Structures are given as C-alpha cells and as structure tokens.
Short mmCIF file of C-alpha atoms in Angstrom, two decimals:
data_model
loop_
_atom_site.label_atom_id
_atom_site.label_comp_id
_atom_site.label_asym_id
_atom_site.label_seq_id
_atom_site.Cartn_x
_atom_site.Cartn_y
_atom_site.Cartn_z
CA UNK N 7 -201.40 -132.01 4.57
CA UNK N 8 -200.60 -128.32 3.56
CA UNK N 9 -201.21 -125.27 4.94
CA UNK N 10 -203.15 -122.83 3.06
CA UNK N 11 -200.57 -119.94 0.98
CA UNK N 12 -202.39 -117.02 3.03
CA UNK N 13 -202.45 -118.40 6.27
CA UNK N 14 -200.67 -115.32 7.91
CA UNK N 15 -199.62 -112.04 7.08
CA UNK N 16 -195.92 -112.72 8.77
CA UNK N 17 -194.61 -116.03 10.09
CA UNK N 18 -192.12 -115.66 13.25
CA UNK N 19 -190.93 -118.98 13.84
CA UNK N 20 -187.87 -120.46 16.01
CA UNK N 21 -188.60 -119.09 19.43
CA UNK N 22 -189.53 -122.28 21.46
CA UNK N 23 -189.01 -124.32 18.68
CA UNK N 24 -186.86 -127.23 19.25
CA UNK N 25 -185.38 -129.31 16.63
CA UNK N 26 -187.11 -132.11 17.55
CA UNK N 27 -188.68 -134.26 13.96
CA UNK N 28 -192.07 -132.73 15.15
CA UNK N 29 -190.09 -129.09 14.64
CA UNK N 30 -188.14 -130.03 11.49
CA UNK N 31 -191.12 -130.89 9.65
CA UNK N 32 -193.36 -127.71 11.46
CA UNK N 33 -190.10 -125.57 9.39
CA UNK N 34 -190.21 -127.92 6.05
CA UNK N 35 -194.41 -126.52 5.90
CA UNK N 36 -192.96 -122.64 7.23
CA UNK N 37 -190.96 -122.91 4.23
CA UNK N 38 -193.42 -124.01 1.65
CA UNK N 39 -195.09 -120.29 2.87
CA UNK N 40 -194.92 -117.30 0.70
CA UNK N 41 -195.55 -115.07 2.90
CA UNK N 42 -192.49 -112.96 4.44
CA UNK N 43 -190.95 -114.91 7.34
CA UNK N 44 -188.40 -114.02 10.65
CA UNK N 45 -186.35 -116.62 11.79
CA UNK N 46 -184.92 -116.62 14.84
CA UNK N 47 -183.23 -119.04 17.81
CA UNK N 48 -184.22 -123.15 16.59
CA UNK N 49 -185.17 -122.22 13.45
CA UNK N 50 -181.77 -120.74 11.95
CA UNK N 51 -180.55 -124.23 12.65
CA UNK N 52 -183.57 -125.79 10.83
CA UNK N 53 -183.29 -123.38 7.91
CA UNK N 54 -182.85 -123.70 4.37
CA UNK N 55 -181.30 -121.18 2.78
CA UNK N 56 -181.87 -121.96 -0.36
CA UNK N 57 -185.83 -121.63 0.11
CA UNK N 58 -185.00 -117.59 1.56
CA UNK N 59 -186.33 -114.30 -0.19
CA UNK N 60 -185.95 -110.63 0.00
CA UNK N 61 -188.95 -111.17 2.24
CA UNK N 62 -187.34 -112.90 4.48
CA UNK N 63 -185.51 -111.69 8.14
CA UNK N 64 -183.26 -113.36 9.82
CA UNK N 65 -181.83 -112.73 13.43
CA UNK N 66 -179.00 -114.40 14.21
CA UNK N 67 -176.37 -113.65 17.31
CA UNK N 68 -172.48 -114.08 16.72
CA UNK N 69 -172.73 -117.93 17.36
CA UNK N 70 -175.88 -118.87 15.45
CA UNK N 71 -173.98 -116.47 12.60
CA UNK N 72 -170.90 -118.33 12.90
CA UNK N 73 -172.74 -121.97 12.43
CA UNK N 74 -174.79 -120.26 9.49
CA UNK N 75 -171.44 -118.72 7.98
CA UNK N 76 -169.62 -122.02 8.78
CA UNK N 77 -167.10 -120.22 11.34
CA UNK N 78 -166.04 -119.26 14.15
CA UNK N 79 -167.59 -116.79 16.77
CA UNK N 80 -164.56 -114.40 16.95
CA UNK N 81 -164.20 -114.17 13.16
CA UNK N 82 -168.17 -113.23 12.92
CA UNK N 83 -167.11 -110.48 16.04
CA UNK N 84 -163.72 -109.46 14.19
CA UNK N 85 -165.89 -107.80 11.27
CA UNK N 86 -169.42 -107.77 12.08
CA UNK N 87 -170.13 -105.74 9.06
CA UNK N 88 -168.78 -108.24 6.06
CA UNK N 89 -170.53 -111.36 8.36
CA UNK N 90 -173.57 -109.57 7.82
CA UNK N 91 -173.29 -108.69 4.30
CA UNK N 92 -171.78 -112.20 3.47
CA UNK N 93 -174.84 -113.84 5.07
CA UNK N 94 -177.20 -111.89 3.28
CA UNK N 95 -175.57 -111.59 -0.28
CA UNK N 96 -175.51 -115.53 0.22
CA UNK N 97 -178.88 -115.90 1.24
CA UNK N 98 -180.79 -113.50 -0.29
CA UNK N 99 -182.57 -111.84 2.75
CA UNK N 100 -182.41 -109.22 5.69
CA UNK N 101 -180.18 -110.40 8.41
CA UNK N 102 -180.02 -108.89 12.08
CA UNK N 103 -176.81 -109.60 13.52
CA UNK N 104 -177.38 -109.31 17.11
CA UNK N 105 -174.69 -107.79 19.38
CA UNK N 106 -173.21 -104.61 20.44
CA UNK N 107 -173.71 -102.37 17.12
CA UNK N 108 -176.22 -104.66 16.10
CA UNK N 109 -176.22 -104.88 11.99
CA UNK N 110 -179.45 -105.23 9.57
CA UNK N 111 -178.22 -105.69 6.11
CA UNK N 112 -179.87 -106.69 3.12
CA UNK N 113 -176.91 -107.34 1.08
CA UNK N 114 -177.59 -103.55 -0.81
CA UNK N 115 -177.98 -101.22 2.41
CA UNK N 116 -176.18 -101.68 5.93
CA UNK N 117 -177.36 -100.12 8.80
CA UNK N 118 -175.43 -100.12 12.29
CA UNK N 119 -177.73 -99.71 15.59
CA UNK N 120 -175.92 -97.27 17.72
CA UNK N 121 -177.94 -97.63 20.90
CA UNK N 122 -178.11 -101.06 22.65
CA UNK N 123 -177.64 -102.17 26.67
CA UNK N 124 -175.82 -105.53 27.87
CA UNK N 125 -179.29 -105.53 29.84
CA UNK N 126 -180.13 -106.89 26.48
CA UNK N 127 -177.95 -109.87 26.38
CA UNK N 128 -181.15 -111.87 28.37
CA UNK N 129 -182.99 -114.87 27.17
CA UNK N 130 -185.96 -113.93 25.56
CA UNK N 131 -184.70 -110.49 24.46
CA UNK N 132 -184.00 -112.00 20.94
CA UNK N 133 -187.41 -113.10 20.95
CA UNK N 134 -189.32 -109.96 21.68
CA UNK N 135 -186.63 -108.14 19.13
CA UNK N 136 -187.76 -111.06 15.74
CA UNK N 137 -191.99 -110.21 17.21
CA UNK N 138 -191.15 -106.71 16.94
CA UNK N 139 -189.68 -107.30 13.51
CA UNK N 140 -193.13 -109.85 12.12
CA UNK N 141 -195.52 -107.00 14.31
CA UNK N 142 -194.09 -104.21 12.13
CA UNK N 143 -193.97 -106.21 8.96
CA UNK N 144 -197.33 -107.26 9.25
CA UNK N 145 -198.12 -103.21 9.84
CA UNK N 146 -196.28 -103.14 5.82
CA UNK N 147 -193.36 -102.39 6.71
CA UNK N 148 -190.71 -103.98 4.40
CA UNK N 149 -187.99 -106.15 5.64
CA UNK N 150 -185.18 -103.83 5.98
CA UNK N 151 -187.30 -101.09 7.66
CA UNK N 152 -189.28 -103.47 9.80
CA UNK N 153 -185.61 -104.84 11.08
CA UNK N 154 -184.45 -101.51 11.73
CA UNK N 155 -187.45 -100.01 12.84
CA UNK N 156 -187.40 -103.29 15.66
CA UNK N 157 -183.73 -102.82 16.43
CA UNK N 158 -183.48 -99.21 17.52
CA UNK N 159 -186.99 -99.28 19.73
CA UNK N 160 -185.19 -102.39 21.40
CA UNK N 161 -182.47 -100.89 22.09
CA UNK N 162 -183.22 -97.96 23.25
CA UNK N 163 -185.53 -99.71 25.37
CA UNK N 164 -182.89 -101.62 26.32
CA UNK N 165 -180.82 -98.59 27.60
CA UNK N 166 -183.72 -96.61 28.75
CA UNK N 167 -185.07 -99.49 31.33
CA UNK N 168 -185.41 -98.47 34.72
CA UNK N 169 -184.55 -101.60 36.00
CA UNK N 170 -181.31 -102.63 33.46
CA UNK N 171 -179.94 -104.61 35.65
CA UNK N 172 -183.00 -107.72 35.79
CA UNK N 173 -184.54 -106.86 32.01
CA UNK N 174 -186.49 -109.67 31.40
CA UNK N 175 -188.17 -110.70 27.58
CA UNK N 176 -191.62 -109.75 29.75
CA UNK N 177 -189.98 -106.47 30.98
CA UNK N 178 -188.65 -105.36 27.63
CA UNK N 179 -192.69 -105.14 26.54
CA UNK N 180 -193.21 -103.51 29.45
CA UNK N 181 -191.16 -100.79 29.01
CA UNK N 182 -191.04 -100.88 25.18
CA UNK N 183 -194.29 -98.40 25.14
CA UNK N 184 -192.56 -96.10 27.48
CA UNK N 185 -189.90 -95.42 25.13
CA UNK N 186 -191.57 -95.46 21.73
CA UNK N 187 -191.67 -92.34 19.48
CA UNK N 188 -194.70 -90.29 20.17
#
C-alpha cells in the first residue's frame, strides 16, 4: 500500500520516530515521496542517502553527523564547515549542522548562524528548529532559505528567552513569536 505522491506539501519526519520495523518501513514510504522532506533525530539513522534531493533538509548534531560522515564527533567539531559541505556535496541536499555556529550548507552556499544559546542544547529544541524548517518550506521557501530562515529565529530565540536557563521545546514556541521580525 502506497501513499498518494501529493500527500503533503513538506514531510518532517524523525522526531519521535524510533527505529523500530514499524519506523523503518514508515521511512522506506517517506522516501518513495517527492515532495521536499526534513529529517531529523531517528530518521538520519533510517535514511538513505542515496534516495536525497536538493529538496531535501537535513539536521543533524555533531554525533548524528559523525555516524552519517562515518567519524568521529571531535573531527565533525574540529571543522564544522568541511563536515557540512562534505555531507551535503555527498548527499545532494541542505544540511543543518547543529551546534555553536550552527552551519546550513547546500554544498554551493555556506552560511554560519552567529547567534545561538546553550539554552538551546535541550531535548526537543532540534525538533521545534526541523518544524520551523517544513513550516517555512511549506510557506515556499526553498531549502536553503527555509534552513536559514529556521536557524537564526531559533537562535535568537534561544538567546533572547527570558527564562534561558529551563528553555524547554514547548517554551522555545512560546517565545519564538516574541522575537520574530515584525
């Protein structure tokens, strides 16, 4: 049984996921999909690359980047820009390294997030950062600018929070409105 080829706008898939059978075969029918796709948290290690497009995001932190690169996590953190080119010259779509300078590269134009907290560095917070990405492109944003776009409201949310030290995934939507541009 196959899902029908418009049966969303965006897919965000990984957040909750598992990688359970039930979850390995919910990513074999995600990546059957042509519509653009953000993969984040169980699904990176579901993934296959070879099924990826220019369409495609993917938001990995410095571990789940050093299992997709086949490394370790201090080489990904040693040189966070050539990680993030290397994963997305290899698999053909927009990757968000997550971290301090987080880096959105889609293997032609890098872009380095200046803003950010450690009040980031919460479970959940990668999850609101890959809806962010799908919400904006789903609004038609394209995959680099939707990543980009995501990464700079988050962090500055992120920084801006009144409450840094106990930012929750609920608490960065929250406050996300609060620090949005006008």
């Amino acid at each position: 049984n196959t899902w029908p080829q418009k049966a969303a706008d965006v897919i965000a898939i990984g957040m909750g996921l598992g990688q359970s059978e039930w979850s390995k075969v919910l990513m074999q029918q995600v990546m059957t999909l042509t519509a653009p796709r953000v993969f984040d948290a169980d699904a990176l290690a579901l993934l296959s690359a070879d099924e990826l497009t220019s369409n495609d995001v993917i938001t990995p932190h410095p571990l789940e980047a050093a299992r997709l690169c086949q490394t370790d996590v201090q080489t990904i953190q040693n040189n966070r820009l050539e990680a993030a080119r290397n994963l997305a010259d290899r698999l053909g779509c927009v990757v968000i390294l997550k971290g301090s300078g987080t880096v959105v590269c889609d293997g032609k134009k890098t872009a380095i997030c200046p803003y950010g907290s450690d009040a980031l560095a919460t479970a959940g917070s990668g999850d609101v950062l890959a809806g962010m990405v799908a919400g904006l492109m789903a609004q038609g944003h394209n995959a680099f600018d939707a990543s980009c776009l995501a990464v700079v409201w988050h962090a500055i949310t992120g920084e801006k929070s009144k409450d840094q030290m106990c930012l929750t995934a609920s608490g960065i939507l929250e406050e996300l409105p609060l620090h949005l541009p006008a």
